[in-house]
Amino acid sequence: ILLLFNGLLSIFIAVASIKKTRHHPELIVFQGIVLAIWLTTQIIMIRIFYAPLHLPFYIVAAGLIAAGIWLKFPKVSERGRNTW
């Protein structure tokens, strides 16, 4: 299950991002959410939060979510820019 969610899904989303498919920002956000849910489930199951291991992965999950949102929505300063 770990290989499926954190391995193959990551490769699929990486390929979609490299090809710049239509929904690649949403897929990046989805990968961040999957990682955060995986970590939370793991912590609940083992009942231990090991900061040197879990915290960096939560930061990566937050970074994936932020990157996907940043790619999905253009910067405010670029919206009103004239293109002529």
CSV table of C-alpha atoms in Angstrom, one decimal:
chain,number,residue,atom,x,y,z
A,1,ILE,CA,0.0,0.0,0.0
A,2,LEU,CA,2.9,2.4,0.8
A,3,LEU,CA,4.4,1.8,-2.7
A,4,LEU,CA,1.0,2.5,-4.3
A,5,PHE,CA,0.2,5.7,-2.4
A,6,ASN,CA,3.7,7.3,-1.9
A,7,GLY,CA,5.6,5.7,-4.8
A,8,LEU,CA,3.5,5.0,-7.9
A,9,LEU,CA,1.2,7.9,-7.3
A,10,SER,CA,4.1,10.3,-7.0
A,11,ILE,CA,5.6,9.0,-10.2
A,12,PHE,CA,2.3,9.4,-12.0
A,13,ILE,CA,1.9,12.9,-10.8
A,14,ALA,CA,5.5,13.8,-11.6
A,15,VAL,CA,5.0,12.6,-15.2
A,16,ALA,CA,1.7,14.6,-15.4
A,17,SER,CA,3.6,17.7,-14.1
A,18,ILE,CA,6.5,17.3,-16.5
A,19,LYS,CA,4.0,17.0,-19.4
A,20,LYS,CA,2.0,19.9,-17.9
A,21,THR,CA,-1.3,18.2,-18.3
A,22,ARG,CA,-4.5,20.1,-17.7
A,23,HIS,CA,-5.0,19.1,-14.1
A,24,HIS,CA,-1.4,18.9,-12.8
A,25,PRO,CA,-1.8,21.6,-10.2
A,26,GLU,CA,-4.7,19.7,-8.7
A,27,LEU,CA,-2.8,16.5,-8.7
A,28,ILE,CA,0.1,18.1,-6.8
A,29,VAL,CA,-2.3,19.3,-4.2
A,30,PHE,CA,-3.8,15.8,-4.1
A,31,GLN,CA,-0.4,14.3,-3.5
A,32,GLY,CA,0.2,16.7,-0.6
A,33,ILE,CA,-3.1,15.7,1.0
A,34,VAL,CA,-2.4,12.0,0.5
A,35,LEU,CA,1.0,12.4,2.2
A,36,ALA,CA,-0.5,14.4,5.2
A,37,ILE,CA,-3.3,11.8,5.6
A,38,TRP,CA,-0.8,9.0,5.4
A,39,LEU,CA,1.4,10.6,8.1
A,40,THR,CA,-1.6,11.3,10.4
A,41,THR,CA,-2.8,7.7,10.0
A,42,GLN,CA,0.6,6.4,10.8
A,43,ILE,CA,0.9,8.6,13.9
A,44,ILE,CA,-2.5,7.5,15.1
A,45,MET,CA,-1.6,3.8,14.6
A,46,ILE,CA,1.8,3.9,16.3
A,47,ARG,CA,0.8,6.5,18.8
A,48,ILE,CA,4.1,8.3,18.6
A,49,PHE,CA,5.0,11.6,16.9
A,50,TYR,CA,8.7,11.4,16.1
A,51,ALA,CA,9.5,15.0,15.1
A,52,PRO,CA,12.8,14.3,13.3
A,53,LEU,CA,11.0,12.0,10.9
A,54,HIS,CA,7.4,13.2,10.8
A,55,LEU,CA,7.9,17.0,10.8
A,56,PRO,CA,9.9,17.1,7.6
A,57,PHE,CA,7.3,15.1,5.8
A,58,TYR,CA,4.5,17.3,7.0
A,59,ILE,CA,6.5,20.3,5.7
A,60,VAL,CA,6.9,18.5,2.4
A,61,ALA,CA,3.1,17.9,2.3
A,62,ALA,CA,2.4,21.5,3.1
A,63,GLY,CA,4.9,22.5,0.4
A,64,LEU,CA,3.2,20.3,-2.2
A,65,ILE,CA,-0.2,21.8,-1.3
A,66,ALA,CA,1.1,25.3,-1.5
A,67,ALA,CA,2.9,24.6,-4.8
A,68,GLY,CA,-0.2,23.2,-6.4
A,69,ILE,CA,-2.3,26.2,-5.3
A,70,TRP,CA,0.4,28.6,-6.5
A,71,LEU,CA,0.4,26.9,-9.9
A,72,LYS,CA,-3.4,26.8,-10.1
A,73,PHE,CA,-3.9,30.5,-9.4
A,74,PRO,CA,-1.8,33.2,-11.1
A,75,LYS,CA,-0.2,36.0,-9.1
A,76,VAL,CA,-2.5,38.9,-8.4
A,77,SER,CA,0.1,41.3,-10.0
A,78,GLU,CA,-0.1,39.4,-13.3
A,79,ARG,CA,-3.9,39.4,-13.6
A,80,GLY,CA,-4.2,43.1,-14.5
A,81,ARG,CA,-1.1,43.2,-16.7
A,82,ASN,CA,-1.7,44.4,-20.3
A,83,THR,CA,-0.4,42.1,-22.9
A,84,TRP,CA,-0.2,44.5,-25.8
